[in-house]
XYZ file of C-alpha atoms in Angstrom:
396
model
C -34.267 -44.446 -251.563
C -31.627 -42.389 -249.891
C -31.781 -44.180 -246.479
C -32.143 -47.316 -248.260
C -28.623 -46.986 -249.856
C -27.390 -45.370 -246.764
C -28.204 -48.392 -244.554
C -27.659 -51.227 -247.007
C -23.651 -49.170 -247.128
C -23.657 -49.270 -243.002
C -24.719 -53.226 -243.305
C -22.800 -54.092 -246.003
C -19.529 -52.175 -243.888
C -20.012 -53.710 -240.889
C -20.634 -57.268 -242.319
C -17.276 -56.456 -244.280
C -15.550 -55.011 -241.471
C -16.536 -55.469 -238.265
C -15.572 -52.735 -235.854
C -12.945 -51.538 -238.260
C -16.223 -50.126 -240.046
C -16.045 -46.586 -237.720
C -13.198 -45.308 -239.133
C -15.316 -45.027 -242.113
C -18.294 -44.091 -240.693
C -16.803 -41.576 -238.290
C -15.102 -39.524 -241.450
C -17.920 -39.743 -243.617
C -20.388 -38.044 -240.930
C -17.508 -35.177 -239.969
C -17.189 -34.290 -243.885
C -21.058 -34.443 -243.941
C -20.929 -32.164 -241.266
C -18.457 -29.920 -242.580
C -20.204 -29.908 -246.304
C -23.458 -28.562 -244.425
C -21.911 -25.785 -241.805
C -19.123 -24.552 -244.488
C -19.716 -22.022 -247.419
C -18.566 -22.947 -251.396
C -15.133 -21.490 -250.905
C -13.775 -22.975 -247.759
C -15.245 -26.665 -248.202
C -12.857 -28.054 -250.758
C -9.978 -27.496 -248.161
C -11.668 -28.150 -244.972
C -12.615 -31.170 -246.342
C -9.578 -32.311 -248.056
C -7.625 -31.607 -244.880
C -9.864 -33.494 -242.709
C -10.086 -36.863 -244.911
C -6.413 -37.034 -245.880
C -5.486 -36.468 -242.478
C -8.037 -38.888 -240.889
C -6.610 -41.604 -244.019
C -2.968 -41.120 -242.981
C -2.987 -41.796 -239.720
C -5.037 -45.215 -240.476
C -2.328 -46.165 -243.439
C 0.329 -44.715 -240.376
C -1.445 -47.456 -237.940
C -0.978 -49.969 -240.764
C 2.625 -49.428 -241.104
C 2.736 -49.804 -237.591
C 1.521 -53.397 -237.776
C 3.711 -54.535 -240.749
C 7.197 -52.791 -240.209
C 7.501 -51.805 -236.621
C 5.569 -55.252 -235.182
C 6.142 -57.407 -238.284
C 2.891 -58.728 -238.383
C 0.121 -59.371 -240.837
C -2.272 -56.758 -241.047
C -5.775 -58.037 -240.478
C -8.470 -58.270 -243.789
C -10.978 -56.724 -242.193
C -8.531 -53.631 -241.803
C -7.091 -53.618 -245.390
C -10.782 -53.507 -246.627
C -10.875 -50.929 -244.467
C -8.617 -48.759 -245.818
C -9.223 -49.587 -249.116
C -12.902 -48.701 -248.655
C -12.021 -45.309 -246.881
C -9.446 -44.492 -250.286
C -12.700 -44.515 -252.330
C -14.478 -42.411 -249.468
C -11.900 -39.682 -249.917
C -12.793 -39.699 -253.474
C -15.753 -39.478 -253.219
C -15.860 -36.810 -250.820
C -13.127 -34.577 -252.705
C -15.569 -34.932 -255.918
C -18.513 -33.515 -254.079
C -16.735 -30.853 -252.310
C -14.793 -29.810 -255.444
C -18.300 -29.619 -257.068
C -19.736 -27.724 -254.329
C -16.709 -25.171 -255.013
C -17.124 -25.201 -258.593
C -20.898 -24.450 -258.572
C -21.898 -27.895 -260.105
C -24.053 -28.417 -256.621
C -25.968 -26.467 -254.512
C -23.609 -25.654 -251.597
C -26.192 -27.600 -248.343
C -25.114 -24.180 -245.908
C -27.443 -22.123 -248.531
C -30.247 -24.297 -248.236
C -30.108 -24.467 -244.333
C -31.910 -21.373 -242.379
C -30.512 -20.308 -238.907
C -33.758 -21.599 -237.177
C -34.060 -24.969 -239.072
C -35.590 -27.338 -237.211
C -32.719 -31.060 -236.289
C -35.825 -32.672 -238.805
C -35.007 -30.010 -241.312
C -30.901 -30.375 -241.315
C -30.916 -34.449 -241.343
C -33.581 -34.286 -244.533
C -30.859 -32.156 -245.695
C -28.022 -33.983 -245.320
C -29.383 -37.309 -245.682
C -28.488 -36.999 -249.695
C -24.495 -36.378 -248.798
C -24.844 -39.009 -246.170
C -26.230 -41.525 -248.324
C -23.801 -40.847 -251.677
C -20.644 -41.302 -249.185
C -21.582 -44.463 -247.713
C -24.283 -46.405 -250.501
C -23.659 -49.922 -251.037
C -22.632 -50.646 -254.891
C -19.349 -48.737 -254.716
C -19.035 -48.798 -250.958
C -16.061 -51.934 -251.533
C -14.896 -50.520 -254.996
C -16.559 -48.974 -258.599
C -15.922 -46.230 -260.645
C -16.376 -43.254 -258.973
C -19.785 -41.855 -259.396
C -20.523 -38.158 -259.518
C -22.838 -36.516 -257.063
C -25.126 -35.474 -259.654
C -25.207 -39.177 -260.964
C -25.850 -40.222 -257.834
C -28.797 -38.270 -256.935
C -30.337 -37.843 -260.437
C -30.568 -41.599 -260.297
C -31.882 -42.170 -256.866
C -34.478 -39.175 -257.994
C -35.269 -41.547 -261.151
C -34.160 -38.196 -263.833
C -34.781 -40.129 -267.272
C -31.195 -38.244 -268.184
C -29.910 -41.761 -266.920
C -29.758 -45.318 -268.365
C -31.812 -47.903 -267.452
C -30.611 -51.033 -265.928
C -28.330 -52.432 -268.030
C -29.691 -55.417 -269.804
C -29.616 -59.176 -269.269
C -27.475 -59.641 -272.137
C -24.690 -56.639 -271.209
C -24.236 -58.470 -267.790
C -23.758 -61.609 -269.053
C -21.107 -60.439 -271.323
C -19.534 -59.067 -268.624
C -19.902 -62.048 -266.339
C -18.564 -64.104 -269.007
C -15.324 -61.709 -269.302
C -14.855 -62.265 -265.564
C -14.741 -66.025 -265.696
C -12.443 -65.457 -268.650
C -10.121 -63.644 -266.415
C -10.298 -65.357 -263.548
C -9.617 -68.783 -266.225
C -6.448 -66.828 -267.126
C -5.231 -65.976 -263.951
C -5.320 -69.552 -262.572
C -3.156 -70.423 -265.642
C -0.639 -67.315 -264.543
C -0.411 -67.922 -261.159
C 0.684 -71.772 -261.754
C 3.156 -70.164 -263.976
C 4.482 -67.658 -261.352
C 3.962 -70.563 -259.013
C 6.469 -72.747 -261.034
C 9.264 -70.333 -261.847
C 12.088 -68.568 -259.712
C 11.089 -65.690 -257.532
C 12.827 -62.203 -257.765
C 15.107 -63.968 -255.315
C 16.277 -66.981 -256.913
C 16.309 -65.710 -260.343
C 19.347 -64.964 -262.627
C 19.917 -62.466 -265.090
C 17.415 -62.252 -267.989
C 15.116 -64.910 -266.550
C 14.138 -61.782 -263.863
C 12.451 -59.939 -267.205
C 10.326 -63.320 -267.274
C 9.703 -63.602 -263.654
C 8.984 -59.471 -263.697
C 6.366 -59.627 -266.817
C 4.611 -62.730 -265.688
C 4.081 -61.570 -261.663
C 2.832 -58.010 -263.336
C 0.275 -60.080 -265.526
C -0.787 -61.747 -262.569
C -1.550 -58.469 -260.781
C -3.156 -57.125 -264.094
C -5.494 -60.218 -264.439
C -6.645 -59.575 -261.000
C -7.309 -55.449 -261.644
C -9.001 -56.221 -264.474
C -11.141 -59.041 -262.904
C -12.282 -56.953 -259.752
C -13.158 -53.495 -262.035
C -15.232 -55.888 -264.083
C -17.331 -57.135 -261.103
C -17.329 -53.650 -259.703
C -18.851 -52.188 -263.274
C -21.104 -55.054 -263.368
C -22.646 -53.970 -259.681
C -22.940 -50.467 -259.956
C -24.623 -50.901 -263.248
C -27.147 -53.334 -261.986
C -27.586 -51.320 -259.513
C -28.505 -48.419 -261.813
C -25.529 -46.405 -261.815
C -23.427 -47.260 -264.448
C -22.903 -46.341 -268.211
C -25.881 -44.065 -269.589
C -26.769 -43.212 -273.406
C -27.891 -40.074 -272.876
C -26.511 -37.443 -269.713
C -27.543 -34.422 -268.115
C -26.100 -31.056 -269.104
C -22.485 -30.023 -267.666
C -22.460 -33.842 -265.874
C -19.389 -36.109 -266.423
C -19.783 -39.829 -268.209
C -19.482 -42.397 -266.462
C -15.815 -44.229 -267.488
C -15.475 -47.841 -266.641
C -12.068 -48.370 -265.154
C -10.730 -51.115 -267.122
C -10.110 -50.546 -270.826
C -8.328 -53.937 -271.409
C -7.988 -53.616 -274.911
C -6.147 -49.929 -274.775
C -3.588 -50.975 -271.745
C -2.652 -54.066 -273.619
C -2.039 -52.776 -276.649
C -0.705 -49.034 -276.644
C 2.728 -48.289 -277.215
C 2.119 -44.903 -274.928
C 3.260 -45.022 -271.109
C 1.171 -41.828 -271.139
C -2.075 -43.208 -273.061
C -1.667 -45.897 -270.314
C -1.720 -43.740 -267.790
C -4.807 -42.275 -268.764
C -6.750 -45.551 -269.451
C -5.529 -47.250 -266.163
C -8.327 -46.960 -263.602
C -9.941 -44.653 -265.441
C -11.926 -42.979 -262.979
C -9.064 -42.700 -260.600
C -7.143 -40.509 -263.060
C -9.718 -38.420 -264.074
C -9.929 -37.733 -260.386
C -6.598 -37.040 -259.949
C -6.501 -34.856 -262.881
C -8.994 -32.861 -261.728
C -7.959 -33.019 -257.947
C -4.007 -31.477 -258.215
C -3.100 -32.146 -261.541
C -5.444 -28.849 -263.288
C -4.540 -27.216 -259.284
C -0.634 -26.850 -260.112
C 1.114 -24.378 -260.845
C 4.853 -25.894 -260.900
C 5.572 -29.549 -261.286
C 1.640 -30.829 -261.905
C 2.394 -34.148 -263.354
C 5.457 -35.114 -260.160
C 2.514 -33.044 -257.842
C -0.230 -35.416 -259.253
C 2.059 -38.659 -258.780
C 3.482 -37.344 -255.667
C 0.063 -36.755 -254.270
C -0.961 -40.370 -255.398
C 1.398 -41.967 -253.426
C 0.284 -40.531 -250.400
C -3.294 -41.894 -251.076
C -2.392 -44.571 -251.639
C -0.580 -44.991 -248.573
C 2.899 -43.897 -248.631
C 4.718 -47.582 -248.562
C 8.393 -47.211 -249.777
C 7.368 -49.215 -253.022
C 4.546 -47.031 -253.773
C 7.122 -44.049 -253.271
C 9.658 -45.335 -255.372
C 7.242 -46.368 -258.237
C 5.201 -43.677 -258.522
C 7.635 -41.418 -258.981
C 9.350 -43.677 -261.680
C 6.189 -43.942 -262.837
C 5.838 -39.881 -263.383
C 9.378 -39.888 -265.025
C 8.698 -42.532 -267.429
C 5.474 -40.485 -268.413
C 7.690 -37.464 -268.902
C 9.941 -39.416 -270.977
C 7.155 -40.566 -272.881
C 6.250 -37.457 -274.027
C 9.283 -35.925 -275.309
C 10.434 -39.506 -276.850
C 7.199 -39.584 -279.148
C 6.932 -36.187 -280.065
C 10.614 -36.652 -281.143
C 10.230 -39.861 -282.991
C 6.922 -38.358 -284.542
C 9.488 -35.963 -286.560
C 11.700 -38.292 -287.793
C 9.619 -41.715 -288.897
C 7.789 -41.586 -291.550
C 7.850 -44.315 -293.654
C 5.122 -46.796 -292.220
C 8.115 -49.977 -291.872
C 9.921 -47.974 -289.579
C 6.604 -46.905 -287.806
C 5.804 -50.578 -287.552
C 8.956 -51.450 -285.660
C 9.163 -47.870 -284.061
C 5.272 -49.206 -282.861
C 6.325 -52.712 -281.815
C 9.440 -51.820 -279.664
C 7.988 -49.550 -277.799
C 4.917 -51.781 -277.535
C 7.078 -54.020 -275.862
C 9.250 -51.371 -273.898
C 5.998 -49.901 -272.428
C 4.641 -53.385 -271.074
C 7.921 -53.724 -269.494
C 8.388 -50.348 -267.637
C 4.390 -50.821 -266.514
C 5.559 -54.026 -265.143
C 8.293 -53.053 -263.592
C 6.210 -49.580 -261.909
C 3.645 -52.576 -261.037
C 6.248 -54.712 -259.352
C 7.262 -51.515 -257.301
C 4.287 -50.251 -255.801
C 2.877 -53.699 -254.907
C 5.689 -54.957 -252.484
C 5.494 -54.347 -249.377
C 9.177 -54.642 -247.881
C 12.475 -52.958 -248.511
C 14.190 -55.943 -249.547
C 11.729 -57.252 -252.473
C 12.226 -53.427 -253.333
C 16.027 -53.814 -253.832
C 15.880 -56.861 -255.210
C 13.684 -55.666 -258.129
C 16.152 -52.420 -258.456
C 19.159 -54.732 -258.384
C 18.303 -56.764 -261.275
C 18.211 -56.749 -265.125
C 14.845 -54.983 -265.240
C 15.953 -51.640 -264.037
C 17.830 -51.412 -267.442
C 14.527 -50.417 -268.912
C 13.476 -47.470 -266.828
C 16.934 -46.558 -267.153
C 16.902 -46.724 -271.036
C 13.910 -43.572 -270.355
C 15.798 -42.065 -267.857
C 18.684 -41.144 -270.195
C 16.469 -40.336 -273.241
C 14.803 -38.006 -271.084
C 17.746 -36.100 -270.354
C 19.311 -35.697 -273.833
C 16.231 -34.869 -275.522
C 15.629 -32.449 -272.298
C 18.951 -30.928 -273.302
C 18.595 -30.987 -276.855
C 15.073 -29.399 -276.381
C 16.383 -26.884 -274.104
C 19.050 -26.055 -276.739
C 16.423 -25.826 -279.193
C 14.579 -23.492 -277.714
């Protein structure tokens, strides 16, 4: 079962890729290699070092091709990329749970006079889980011990999902992808960022940032949908000390909470809980700027994705001491109802305009979006945050 997944990932990857594919394949067999020759303690950071190191330099040769040549980057090389992001993940995970003592560090298991037979049987596991198929392209991210108690068919998991379940979610798909043919003829019709004037930018902002929503929530649908056929999704019942499995998209929470920070949490799931766990539990000064700061850099370090993320750890900062403020003073349930609906709206806005940030690509969309009407709502934070900083501070 293990080479099975293993070579359906290496087939699906080069189909997907072409010869792009080896600068997945290449980092995925050095962190196997480290896993196996390193003890508990020192292969979180070998391994951490190696893969962001090895990921940088590919998002550095991307940023070669759009800003210094001014080119289109090729698809087979943003697949790429985006393919070795989920690789990091997924080797971080298992190395962090090698440190942690949730799996069997593979050095212990491996004698000095091992046969080559011996160490490949050994690795194969590691090898496999970094490279199967189902969430080669995309998925949640699937725990080791998911992983392997499912290819070792442990009753502690779920079945395949049913017929029914993956209709329902094929169904939602289509819905989505319904919707965002009806958005992009919208964003199609209207003024750009560009051409717009004055409040017509909060239009053009919200409906470009529904777009991009629309398609998030389409492609962690299909990605669900495939790693639970494929046996590796939701469960009903888990082993001891393992994590749930959290489908990324919570549509229903992101679209409706009035909480930058409860939106935080719910958006791609997975991806947060692995940040969380990755630098945001790991710092001592500064976690939640650390865990945004660090974000950025995985996800490539474009000036957008700069820019936004770190507006995007602000706001949440904002968030915090804005709520627990108004929490104080509202009581009566009218108030709470508008308190509720203008910050309803207020959230949507600042996600859209965070969205709009980290998704262009050049300086000048960049500007443009700072230069208009929509900065006045990240601003509108920005100066909460300090006077309830100072009254706080005060307080205390």
């Amino acid at each position: 079962m293990y080479l099975f997944l293993l070579v359906g990932g290496g087939t699906l990857a080069w189909a997907a890729m072409g010869s792009f594919a080896l600068l997945v394949f290449i980092p995925a067999l050095c962190s196997v290699i480290l896993i196996c020759s390193l003890g508990p303690q020192e292969v979180h950071r070998w391994t951490f070092f190696f893969q962001m190191s090895w990921q940088t330099l590919c998002h550095l040769g991307l940023h070669y091709t759009e800003y210094y040549l001014q080119e289109p980057p090729s698809m087979r090389l943003c697949i790429t990329l985006s393919s070795l992001m989920l690789l990091t993940q997924r080797v971080t995970s298992l190395s962090l749970d090698i440190c942690e003592g949730k799996v069997e560090a593979a050095s212990r298991g491996i004698k000095n006079r091992s046969s080559l037979f011996e160490h490949l049987c050994k690795a194969l596991p590691y090898f496999s889980y970094l490279l199967f198929f189902p969430a080669l392209l995309g998925g949640s991210l699937c725990s080791f011990q998911r992983f392997q108690a499912r290819v070792q068919g442990s009753s502690s998991l779920c079945p395949r999902d049913s017929f029914w379940a993956l209709t329902w979610r094929g169904l939602q798909i289509l819905g989505l992808e319904c919707l965002k043919v009806v958005m992009r003829g919208v964003v199609s019709a209207g003024a750009g960022l560009a051409d717009c004037q004055q409040l017509q930018c909060i239009c053009v902002m919200w409906s470009t940032a529904g777009l991009f929503k629309l398609t998030y929530y389409s492609h962690w649908l299909l990605d669900d949908s495939l790693l639970c056929a494929a046996g590796f999704g939701s469960e009903f019942r888990q082993s001891p000390g393992e994590d749930g499995y959290i489908p990324d998209a919570d549509i229903w929470t992101l679209e409706t909470t009035h909480r930058i920070s409860l939106f935080t949490r719910k958006w791609n799931q997975s991806t947060a809980r692995w940040l969380r766990r990755l630098i945001f539990q790991h710092g001592r000064a500064w976690p939640l700027l650390q865990t945004f700061a660090f974000s950025a850099w995985w996800h490539g370090l474009h000036p957008g994705q700069v820019f936004g993320f770190l507006c995007w750890a602000v706001m949440v900062e904002a968030d915090y001491l804005i709520h627990n403020f108004a929490n104080l003073f509202i009581r009566s349930w009218p108030m709470q109802l508008v308190y509720r609906t203008v910050t309803w709206a207020h959230t949507q806005l600042i996600i859209a305009y965070v969205m709009l940030a980290v998704e262009v690509r050049s300086l000048s969309s960049l500007w443009l979006l700072c230069n208009s009407y929509n900065s006045v709502f990240p601003m509108v934070y920005c100066i909460l945050l300090f006077l309830l900083a100072k009254r706080k501070y005060k307080f205390n």
